[in-house]
N, CA, C and O of each residue as an XYZ file, in Angstrom:
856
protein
N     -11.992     50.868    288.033
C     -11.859     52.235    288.538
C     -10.450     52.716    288.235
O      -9.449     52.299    288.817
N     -10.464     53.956    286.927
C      -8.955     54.179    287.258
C      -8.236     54.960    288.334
O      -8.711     55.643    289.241
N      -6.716     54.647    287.956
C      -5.861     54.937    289.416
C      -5.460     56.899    288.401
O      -5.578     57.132    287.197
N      -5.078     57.734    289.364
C      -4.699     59.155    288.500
C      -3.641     59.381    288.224
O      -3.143     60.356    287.662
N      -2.947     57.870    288.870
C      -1.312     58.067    289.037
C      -0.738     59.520    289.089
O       0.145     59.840    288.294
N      -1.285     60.519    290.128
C      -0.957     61.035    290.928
C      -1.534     61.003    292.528
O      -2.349     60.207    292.996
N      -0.871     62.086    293.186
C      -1.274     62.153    294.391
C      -2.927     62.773    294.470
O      -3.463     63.751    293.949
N      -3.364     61.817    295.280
C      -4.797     62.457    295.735
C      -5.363     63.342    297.287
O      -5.161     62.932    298.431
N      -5.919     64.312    296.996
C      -6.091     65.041    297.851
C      -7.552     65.139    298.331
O      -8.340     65.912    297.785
N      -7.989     64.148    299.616
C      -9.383     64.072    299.835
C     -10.389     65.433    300.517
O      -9.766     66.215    301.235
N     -11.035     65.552    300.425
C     -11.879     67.066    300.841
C     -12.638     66.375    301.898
O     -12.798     65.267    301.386
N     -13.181     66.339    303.004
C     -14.213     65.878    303.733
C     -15.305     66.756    303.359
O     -16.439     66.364    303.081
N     -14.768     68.411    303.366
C     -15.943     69.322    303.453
C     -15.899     69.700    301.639
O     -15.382     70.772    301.323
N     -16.420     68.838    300.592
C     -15.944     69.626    299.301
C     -16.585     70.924    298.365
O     -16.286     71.519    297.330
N     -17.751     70.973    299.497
C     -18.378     72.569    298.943
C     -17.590     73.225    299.933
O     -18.590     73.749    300.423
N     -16.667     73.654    300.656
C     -16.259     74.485    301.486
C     -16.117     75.555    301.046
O     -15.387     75.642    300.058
N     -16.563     76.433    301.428
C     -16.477     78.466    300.931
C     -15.383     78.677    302.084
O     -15.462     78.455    303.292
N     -14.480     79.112    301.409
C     -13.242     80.096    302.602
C     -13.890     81.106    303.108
O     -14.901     81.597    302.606
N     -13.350     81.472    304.129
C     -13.707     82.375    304.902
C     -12.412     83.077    305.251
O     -11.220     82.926    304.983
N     -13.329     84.108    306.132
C     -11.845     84.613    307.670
C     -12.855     84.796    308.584
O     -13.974     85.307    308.556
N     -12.206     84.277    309.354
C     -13.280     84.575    311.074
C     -12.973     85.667    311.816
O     -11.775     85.853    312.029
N     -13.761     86.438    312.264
C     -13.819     87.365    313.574
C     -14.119     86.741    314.649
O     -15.085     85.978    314.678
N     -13.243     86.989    315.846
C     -12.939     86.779    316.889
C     -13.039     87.520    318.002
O     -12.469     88.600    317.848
N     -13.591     87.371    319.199
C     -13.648     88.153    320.379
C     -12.753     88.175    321.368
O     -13.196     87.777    322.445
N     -11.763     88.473    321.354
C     -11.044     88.258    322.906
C     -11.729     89.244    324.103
O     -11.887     90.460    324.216
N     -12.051     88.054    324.942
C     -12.531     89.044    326.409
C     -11.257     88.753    327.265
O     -11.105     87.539    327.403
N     -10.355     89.456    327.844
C      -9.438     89.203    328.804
C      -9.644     89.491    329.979
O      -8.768     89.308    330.825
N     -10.936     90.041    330.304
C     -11.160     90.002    331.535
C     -10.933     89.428    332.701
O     -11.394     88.287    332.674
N     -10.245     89.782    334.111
C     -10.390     88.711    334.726
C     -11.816     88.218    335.034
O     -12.816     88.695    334.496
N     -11.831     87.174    335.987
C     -10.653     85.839    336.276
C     -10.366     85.269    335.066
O      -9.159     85.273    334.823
N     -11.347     84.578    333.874
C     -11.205     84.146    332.950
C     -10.824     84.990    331.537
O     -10.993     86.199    331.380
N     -10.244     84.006    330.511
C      -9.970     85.012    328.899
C     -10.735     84.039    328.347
O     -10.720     82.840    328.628
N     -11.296     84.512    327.678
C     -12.555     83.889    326.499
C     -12.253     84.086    325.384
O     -11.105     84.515    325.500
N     -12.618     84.066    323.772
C     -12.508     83.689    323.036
C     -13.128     83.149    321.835
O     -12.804     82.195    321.128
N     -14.319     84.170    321.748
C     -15.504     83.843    321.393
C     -15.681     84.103    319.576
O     -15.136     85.093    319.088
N     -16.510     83.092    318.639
C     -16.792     83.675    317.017
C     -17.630     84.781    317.203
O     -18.353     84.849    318.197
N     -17.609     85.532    316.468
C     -18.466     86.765    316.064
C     -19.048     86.334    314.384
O     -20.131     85.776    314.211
N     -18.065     86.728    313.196
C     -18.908     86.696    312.367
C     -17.685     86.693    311.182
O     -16.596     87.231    311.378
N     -18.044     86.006    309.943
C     -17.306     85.313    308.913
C     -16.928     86.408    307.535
O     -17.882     86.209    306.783
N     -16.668     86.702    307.343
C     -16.592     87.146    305.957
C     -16.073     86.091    304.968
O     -15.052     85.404    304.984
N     -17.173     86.186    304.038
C     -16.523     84.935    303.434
C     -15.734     85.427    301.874
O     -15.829     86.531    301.337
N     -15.085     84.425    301.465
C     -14.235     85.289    300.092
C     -14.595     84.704    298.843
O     -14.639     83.488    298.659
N     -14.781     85.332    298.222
C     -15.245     85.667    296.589
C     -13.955     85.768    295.412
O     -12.892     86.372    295.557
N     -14.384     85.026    294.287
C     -13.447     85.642    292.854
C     -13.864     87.087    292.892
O     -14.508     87.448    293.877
N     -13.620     87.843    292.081
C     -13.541     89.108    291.614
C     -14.970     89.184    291.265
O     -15.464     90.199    291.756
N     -15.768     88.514    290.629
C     -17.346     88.617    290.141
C     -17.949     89.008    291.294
O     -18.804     89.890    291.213
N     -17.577     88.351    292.765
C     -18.277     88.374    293.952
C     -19.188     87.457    293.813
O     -19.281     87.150    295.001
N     -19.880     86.830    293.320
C     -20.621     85.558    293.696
C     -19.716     84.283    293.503
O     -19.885     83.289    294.210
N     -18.877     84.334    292.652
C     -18.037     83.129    292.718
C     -17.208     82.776    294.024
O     -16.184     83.411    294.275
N     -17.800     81.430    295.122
C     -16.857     81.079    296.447
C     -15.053     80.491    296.013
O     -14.645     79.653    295.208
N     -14.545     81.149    296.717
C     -12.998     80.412    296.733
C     -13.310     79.406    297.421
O     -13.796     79.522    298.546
N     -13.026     77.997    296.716
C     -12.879     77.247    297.402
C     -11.460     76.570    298.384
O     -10.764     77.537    298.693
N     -10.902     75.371    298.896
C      -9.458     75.337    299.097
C      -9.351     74.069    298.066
O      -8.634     73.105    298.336
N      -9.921     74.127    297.179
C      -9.245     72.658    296.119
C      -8.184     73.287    295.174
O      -8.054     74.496    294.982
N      -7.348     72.172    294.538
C      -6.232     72.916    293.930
C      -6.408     73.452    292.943
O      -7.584     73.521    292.588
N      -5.311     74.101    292.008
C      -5.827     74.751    290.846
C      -5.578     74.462    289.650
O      -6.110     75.039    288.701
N      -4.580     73.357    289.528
C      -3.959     73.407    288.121
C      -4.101     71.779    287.484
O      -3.190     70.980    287.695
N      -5.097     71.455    286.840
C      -5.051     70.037    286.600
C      -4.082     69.428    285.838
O      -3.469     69.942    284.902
N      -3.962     68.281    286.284
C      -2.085     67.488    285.737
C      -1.019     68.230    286.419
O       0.095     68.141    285.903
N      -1.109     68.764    287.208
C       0.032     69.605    287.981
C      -0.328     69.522    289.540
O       0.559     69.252    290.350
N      -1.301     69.698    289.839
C      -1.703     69.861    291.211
C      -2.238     68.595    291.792
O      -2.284     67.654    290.999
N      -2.637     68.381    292.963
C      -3.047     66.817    293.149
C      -4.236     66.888    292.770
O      -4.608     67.976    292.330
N      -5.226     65.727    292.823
C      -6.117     65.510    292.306
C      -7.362     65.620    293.081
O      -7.812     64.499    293.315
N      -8.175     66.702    293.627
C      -9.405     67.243    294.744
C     -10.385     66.062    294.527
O     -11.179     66.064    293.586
N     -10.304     65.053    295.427
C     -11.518     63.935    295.458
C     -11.856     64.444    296.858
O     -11.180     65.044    297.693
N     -13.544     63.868    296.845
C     -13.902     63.473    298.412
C     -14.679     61.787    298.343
O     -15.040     61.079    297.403
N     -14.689     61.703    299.123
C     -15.249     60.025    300.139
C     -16.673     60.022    299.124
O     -17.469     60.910    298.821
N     -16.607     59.157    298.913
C     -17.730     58.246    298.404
C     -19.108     58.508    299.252
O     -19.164     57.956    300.351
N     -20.150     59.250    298.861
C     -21.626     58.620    299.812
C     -22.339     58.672    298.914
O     -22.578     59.453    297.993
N     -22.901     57.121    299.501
C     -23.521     56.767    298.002
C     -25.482     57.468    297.644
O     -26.399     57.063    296.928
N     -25.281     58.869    298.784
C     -26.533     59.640    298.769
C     -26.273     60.274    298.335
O     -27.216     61.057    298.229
N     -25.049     60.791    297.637
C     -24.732     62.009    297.521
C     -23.250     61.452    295.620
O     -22.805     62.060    294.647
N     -23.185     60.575    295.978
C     -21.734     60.850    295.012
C     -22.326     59.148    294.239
O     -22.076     58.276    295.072
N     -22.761     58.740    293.400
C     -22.600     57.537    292.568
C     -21.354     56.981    291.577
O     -21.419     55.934    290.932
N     -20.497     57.668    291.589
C     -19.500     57.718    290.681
C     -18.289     57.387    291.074
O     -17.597     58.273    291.575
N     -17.848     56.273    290.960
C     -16.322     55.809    291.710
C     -15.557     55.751    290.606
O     -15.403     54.884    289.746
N     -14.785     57.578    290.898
C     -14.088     57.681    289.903
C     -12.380     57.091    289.873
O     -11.644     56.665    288.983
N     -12.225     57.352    291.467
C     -10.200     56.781    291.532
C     -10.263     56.049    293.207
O     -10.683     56.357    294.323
N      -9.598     54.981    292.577
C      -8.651     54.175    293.992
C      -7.781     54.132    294.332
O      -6.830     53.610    293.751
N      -7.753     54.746    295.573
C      -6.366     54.282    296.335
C      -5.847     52.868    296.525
O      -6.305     51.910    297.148
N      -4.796     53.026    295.827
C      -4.564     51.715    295.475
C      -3.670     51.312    296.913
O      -3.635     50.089    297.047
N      -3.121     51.874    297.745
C      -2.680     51.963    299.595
C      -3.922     51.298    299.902
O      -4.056     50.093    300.115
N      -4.766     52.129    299.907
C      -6.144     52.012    301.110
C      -7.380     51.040    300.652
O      -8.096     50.405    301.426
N      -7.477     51.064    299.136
C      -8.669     50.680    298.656
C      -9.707     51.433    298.883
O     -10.840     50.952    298.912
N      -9.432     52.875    299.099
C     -10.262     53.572    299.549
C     -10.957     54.241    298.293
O     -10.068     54.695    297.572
N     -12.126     54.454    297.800
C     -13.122     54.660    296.696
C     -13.042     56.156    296.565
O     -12.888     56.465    297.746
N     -13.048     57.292    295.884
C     -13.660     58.830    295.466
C     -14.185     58.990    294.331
O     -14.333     58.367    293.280
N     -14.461     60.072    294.829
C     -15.261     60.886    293.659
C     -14.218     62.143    293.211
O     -13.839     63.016    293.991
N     -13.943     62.071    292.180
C     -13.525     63.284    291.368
C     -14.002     64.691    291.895
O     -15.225     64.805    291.816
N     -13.292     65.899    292.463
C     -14.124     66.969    291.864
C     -13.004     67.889    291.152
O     -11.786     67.719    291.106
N     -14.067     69.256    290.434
C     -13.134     70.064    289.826
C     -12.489     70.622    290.477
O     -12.648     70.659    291.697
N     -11.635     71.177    289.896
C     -10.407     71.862    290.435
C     -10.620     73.248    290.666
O     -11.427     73.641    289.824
N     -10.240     74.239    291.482
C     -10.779     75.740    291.197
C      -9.604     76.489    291.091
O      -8.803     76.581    292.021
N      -9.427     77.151    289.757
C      -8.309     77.923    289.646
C      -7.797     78.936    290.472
O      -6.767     79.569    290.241
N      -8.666     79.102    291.607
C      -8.652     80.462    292.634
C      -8.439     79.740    293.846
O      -8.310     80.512    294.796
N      -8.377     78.808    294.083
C      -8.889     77.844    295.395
C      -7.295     77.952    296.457
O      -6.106     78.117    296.184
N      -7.744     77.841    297.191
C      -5.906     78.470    298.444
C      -6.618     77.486    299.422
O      -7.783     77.272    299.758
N      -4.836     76.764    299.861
C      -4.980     76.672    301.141
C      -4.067     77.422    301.571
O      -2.866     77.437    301.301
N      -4.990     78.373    302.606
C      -4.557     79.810    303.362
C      -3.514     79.560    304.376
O      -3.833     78.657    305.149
N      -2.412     80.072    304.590
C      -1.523     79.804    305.936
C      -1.204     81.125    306.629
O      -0.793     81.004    307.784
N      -1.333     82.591    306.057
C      -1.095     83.879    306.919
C      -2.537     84.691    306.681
O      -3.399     84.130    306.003
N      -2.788     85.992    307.233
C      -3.387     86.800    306.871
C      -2.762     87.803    307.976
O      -2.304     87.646    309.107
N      -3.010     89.198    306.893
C      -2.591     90.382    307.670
C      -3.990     91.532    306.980
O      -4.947     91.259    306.256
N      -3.548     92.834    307.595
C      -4.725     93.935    306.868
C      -3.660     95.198    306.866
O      -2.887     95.517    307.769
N      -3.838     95.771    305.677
C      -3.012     97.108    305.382
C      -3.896     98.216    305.483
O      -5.124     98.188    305.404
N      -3.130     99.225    305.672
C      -3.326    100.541    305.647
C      -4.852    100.992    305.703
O      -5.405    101.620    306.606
N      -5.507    100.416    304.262
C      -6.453    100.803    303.415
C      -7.767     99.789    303.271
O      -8.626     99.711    302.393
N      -7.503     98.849    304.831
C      -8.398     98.110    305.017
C      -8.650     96.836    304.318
O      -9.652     96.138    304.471
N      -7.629     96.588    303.520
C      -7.659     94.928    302.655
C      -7.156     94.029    303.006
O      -6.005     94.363    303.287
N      -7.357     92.590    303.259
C      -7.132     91.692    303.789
C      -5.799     90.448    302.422
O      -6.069     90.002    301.307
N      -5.037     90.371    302.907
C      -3.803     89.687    302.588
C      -3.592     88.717    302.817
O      -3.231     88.647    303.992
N      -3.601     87.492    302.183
C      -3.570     86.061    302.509
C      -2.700     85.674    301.666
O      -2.508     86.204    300.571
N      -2.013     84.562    302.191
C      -1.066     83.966    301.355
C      -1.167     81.935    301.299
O      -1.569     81.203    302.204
N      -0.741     81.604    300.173
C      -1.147     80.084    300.251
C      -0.093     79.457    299.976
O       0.925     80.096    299.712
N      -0.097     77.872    299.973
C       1.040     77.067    299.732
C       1.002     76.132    298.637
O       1.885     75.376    298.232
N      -0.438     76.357    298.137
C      -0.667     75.494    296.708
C       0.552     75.815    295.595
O       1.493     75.137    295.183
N       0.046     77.270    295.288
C       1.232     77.233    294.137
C       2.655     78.233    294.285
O       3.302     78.450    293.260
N       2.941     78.609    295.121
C       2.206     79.413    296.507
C       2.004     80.743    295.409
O       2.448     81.013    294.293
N       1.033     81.437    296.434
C       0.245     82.661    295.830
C      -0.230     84.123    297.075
O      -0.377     84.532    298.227
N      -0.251     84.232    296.362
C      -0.600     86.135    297.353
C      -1.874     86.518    296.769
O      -2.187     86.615    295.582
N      -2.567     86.721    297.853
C      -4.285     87.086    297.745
C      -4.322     88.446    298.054
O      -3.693     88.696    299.083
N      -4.975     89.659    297.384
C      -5.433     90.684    297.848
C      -6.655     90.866    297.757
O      -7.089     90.964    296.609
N      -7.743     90.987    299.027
C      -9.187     91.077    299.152
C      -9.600     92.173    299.468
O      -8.953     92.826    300.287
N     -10.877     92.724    298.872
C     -11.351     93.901    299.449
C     -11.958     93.721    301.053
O     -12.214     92.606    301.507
N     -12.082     94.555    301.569
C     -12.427     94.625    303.377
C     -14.006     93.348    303.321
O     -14.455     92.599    304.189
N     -14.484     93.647    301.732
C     -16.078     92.681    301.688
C     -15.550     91.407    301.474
O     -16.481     90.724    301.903
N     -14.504     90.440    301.023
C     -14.070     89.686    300.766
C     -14.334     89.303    299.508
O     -14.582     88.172    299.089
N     -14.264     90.302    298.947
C     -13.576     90.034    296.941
C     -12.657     90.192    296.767
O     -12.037     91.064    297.375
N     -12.096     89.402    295.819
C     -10.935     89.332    295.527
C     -10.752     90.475    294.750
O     -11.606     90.874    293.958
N      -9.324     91.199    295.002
C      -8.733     92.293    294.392
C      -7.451     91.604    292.997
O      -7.317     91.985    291.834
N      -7.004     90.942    293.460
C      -6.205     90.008    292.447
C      -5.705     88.962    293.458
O      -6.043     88.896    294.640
N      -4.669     87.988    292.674
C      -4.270     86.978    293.169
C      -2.986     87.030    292.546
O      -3.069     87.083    291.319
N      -1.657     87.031    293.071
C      -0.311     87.196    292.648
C      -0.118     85.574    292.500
O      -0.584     84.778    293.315
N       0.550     85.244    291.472
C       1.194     83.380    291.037
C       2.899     84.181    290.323
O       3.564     85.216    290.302
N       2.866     83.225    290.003
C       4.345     83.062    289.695
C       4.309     83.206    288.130
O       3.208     83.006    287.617
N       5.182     83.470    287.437
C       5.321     83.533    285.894
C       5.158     82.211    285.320
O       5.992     81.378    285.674
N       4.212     81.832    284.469
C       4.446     80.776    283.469
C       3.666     79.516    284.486
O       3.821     78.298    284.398
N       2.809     80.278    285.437
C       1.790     78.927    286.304
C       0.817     79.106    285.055
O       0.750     77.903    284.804
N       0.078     79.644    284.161
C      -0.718     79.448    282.967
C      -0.003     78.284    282.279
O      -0.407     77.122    282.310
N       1.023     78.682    281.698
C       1.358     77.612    281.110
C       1.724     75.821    281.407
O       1.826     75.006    280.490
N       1.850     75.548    282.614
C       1.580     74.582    283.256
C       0.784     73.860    282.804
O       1.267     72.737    282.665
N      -0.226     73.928    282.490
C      -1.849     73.000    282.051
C      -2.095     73.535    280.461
O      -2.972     72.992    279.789
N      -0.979     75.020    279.700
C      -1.659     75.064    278.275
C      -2.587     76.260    278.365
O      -3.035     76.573    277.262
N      -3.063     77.133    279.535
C      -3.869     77.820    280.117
C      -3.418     78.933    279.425
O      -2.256     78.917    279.019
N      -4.412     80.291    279.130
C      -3.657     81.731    278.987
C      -3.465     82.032    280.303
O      -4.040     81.525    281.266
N      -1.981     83.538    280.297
C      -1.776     83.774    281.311
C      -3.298     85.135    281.999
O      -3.865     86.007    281.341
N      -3.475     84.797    283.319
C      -4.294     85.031    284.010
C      -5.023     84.247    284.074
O      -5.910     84.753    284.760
N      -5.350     83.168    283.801
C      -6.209     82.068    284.298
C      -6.162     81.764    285.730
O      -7.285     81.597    286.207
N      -5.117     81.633    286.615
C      -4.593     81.347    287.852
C      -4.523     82.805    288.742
O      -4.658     82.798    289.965
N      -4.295     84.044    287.964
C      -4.095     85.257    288.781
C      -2.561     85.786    287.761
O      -1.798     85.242    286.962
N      -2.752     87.363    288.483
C      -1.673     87.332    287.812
C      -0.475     87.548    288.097
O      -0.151     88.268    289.041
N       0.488     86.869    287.208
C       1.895     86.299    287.283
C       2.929     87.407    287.326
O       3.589     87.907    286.414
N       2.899     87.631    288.477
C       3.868     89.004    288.732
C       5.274     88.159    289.581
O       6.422     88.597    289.508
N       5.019     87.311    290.107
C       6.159     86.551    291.011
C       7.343     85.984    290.414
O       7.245     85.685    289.224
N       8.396     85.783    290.971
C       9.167     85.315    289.995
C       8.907     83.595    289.984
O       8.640     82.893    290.960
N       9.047     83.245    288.805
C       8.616     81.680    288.108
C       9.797     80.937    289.031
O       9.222     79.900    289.361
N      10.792     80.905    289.479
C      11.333     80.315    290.412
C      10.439     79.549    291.595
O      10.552     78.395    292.008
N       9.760     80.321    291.886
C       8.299     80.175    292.871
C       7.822     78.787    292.645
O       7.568     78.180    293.685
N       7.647     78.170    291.584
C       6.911     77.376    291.227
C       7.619     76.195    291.293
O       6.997     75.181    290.978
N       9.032     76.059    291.703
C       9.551     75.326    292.265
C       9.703     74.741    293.545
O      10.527     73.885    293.868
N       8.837     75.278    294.245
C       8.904     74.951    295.488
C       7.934     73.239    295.738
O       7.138     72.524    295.129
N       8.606     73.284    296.913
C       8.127     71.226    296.949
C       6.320     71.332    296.915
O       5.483     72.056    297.454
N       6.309     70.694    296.390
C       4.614     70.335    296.648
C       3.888     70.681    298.321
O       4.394     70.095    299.278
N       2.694     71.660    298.563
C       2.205     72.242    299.339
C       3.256     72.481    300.526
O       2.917     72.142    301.660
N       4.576     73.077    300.303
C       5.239     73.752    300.731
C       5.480     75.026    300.101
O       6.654     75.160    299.756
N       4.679     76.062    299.830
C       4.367     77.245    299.602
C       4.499     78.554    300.353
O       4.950     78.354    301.481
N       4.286     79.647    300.131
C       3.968     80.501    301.503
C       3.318     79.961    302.841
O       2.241     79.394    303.025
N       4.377     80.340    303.758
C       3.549     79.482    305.139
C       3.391     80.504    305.915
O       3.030     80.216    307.056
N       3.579     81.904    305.620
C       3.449     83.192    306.538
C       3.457     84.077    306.067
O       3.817     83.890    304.905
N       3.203     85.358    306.311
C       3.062     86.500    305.458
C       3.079     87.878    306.731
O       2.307     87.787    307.685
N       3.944     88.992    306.612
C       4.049     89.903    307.263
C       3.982     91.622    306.447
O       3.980     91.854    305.238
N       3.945     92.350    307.284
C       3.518     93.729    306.360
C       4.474     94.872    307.029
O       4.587     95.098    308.234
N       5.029     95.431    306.123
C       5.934     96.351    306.231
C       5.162     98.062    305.956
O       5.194     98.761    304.944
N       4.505     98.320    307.314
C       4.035     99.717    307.235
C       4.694    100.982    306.443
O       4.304    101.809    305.618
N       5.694    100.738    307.017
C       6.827    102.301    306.614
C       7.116    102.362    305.180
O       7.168    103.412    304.540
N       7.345    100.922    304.594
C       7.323    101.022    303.226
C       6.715    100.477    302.692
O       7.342     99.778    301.896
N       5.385    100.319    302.631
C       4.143     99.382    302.188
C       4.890     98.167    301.832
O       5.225     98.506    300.698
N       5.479     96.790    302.015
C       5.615     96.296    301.287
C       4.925     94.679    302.260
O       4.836     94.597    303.485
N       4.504     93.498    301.166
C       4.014     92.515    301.811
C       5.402     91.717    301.843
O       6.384     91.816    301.108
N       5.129     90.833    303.027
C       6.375     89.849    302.425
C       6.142     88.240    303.004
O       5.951     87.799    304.137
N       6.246     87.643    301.762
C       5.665     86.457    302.009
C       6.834     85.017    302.469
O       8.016     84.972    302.129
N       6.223     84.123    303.169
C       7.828     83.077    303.510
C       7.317     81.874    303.123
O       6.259     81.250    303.201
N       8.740     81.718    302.549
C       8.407     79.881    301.657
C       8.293     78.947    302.921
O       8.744     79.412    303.968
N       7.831     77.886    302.946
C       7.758     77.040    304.286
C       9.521     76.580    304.065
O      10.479     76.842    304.792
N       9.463     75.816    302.783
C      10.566     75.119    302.568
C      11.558     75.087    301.736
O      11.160     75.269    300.586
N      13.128     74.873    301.849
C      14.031     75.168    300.296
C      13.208     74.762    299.327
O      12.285     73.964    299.484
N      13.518     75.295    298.312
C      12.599     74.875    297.167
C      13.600     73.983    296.402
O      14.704     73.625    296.811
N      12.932     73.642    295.043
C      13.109     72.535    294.022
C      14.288     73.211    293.106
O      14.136     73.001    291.903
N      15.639     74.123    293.528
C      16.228     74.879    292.903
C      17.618     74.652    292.872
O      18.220     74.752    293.941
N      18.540     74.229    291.361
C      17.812     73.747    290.240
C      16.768     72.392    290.359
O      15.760     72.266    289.664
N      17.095     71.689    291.096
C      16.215     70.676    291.237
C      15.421     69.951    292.116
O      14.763     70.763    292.766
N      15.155     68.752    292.464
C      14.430     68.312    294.266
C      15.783     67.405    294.898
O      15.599     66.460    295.665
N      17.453     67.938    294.359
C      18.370     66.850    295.012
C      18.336     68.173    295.824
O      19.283     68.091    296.606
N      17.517     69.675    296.059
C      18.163     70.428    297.209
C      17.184     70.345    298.730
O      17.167     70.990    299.778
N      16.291     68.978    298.079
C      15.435     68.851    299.295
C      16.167     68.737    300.793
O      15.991     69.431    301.794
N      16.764     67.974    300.641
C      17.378     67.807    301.778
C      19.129     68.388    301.854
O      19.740     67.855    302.780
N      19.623     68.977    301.356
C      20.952     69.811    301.200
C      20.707     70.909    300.971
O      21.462     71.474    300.180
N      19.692     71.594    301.484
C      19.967     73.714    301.656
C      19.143     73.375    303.182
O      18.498     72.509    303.773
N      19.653     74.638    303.294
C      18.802     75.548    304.842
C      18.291     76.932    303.786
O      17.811     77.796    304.520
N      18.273     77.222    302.807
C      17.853     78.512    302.279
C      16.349     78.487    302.219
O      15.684     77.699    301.547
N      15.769     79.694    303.206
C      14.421     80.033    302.917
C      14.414     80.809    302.715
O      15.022     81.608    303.428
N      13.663     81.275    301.480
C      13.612     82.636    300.710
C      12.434     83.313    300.971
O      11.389     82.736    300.672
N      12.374     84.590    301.546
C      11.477     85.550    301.317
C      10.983     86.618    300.697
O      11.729     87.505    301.112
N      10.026     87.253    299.794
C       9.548     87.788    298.768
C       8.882     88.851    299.169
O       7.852     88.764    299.838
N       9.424     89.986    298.786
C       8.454     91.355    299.096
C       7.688     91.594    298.185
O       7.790     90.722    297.322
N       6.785     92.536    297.879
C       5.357     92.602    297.078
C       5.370     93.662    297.206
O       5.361     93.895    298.415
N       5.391     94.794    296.479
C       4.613     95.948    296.333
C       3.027     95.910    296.778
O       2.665     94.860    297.308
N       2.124     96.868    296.629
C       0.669     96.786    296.900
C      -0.198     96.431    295.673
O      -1.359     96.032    295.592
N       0.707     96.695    294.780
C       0.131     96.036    293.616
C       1.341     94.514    293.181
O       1.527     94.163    292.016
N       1.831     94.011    294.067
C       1.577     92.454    293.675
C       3.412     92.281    292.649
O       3.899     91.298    292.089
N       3.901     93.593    292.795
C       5.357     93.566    291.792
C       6.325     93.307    292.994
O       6.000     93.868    294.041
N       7.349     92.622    293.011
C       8.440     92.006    293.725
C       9.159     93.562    293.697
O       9.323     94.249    292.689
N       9.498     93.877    294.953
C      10.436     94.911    295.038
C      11.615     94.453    295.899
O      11.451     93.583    296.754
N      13.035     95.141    295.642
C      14.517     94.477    295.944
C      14.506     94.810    297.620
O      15.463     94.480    298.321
């Protein structure tokens, strides 16, 4: 069984369709409740294609396995060579986020931001994707044309950031439309000796169409 000699990233749930949940708050007294209502789930741009949360960039990103069942998966593709623990390979989805903010603008579209590469999601109110903001030169990463990943309006600095330390929040600036997204962590800038020697967290404004404004 080969090893991927990279990091592996196990899925429990690996058909998972993203969503966003609706929520009920009853605050009524005596008790506050807290109840699901109903999912919208999110789409590529085609609208039948599900976002999944697996990563996006193969040889760059970790490697989306799930657990072995042998009703379901025959193929022991990589071992943890730690655990001895068995997977199965899956593909990678060039659209795929793991989500850490959401907000809604003006005009009813839903705004998510991720920490994979990190990236900026704009969805219609149905949950299609309107575009997906990446960083300059995430195509070229894997050899890819640019827009394969979304498009690269961010500055390529971005792509330095530590592994799934990405956007970890995202806020919206009414008065002057602008999004603005927050790195979790210093990034890889010039290199990973600033892992542990900065306090600098950088934050990124967005126009509504996805262009960095000063």
């Amino acid at each position: 069984v080969p090893n991927p000699g990279k990091n592996l990233r196990p899925f429990n749930l690996p058909d998972y369709h993203a969503r966003i949940a609706k929520l009920i708050l009853d605050n009524t007294a005596p008790s506050i409740t807290l109840s699901e209502d109903d999912y919208i789930y999110l789409y590529q741009k085609d609208g039948v294609t599900p976002i999944t949360g697996r990563g996006n960039v193969p040889g760059t990103d970790e490697v989306p396995v799930t657990y072995i069942d042998d009703e379901v998966y025959t193929n022991q593709d990589y071992q943890d060579t730690v655990t001895g623990t068995y997977y199965h390979a899956l593909d990678y989805d060039p659209f795929g986020g793991d989500f850490e903010g959401i907000l809604r603008d003006e005009d009813g579209n839903f705004w998510m931001c991720d920490e994979y590469r990190p990236a900026i999601y704009k969805f219609g109110s149905d949950g299609v994707l309107i575009e997906r903001f990446v960083p300059e030169g995430t195509a070229a990463l894997s050899g890819d044309d640019p827009g394969t990943y979304g498009a690269e309006t961010l500055p390529e600095v971005y792509s330095k950031r530590r592994a799934n330390r990405g956007f970890e929040a995202i806020a919206y600036d009414t008065d002057n439309s602008i999004i603005y997204a927050f790195i979790q962590t210093p990034m890889y800038n010039p290199n990973s000796s600033t892992r542990n020697n900065s306090d600098v967290i950088r934050v990124l404004g967005v126009d509504l169409n996805g262009n960095p404004v000063s």
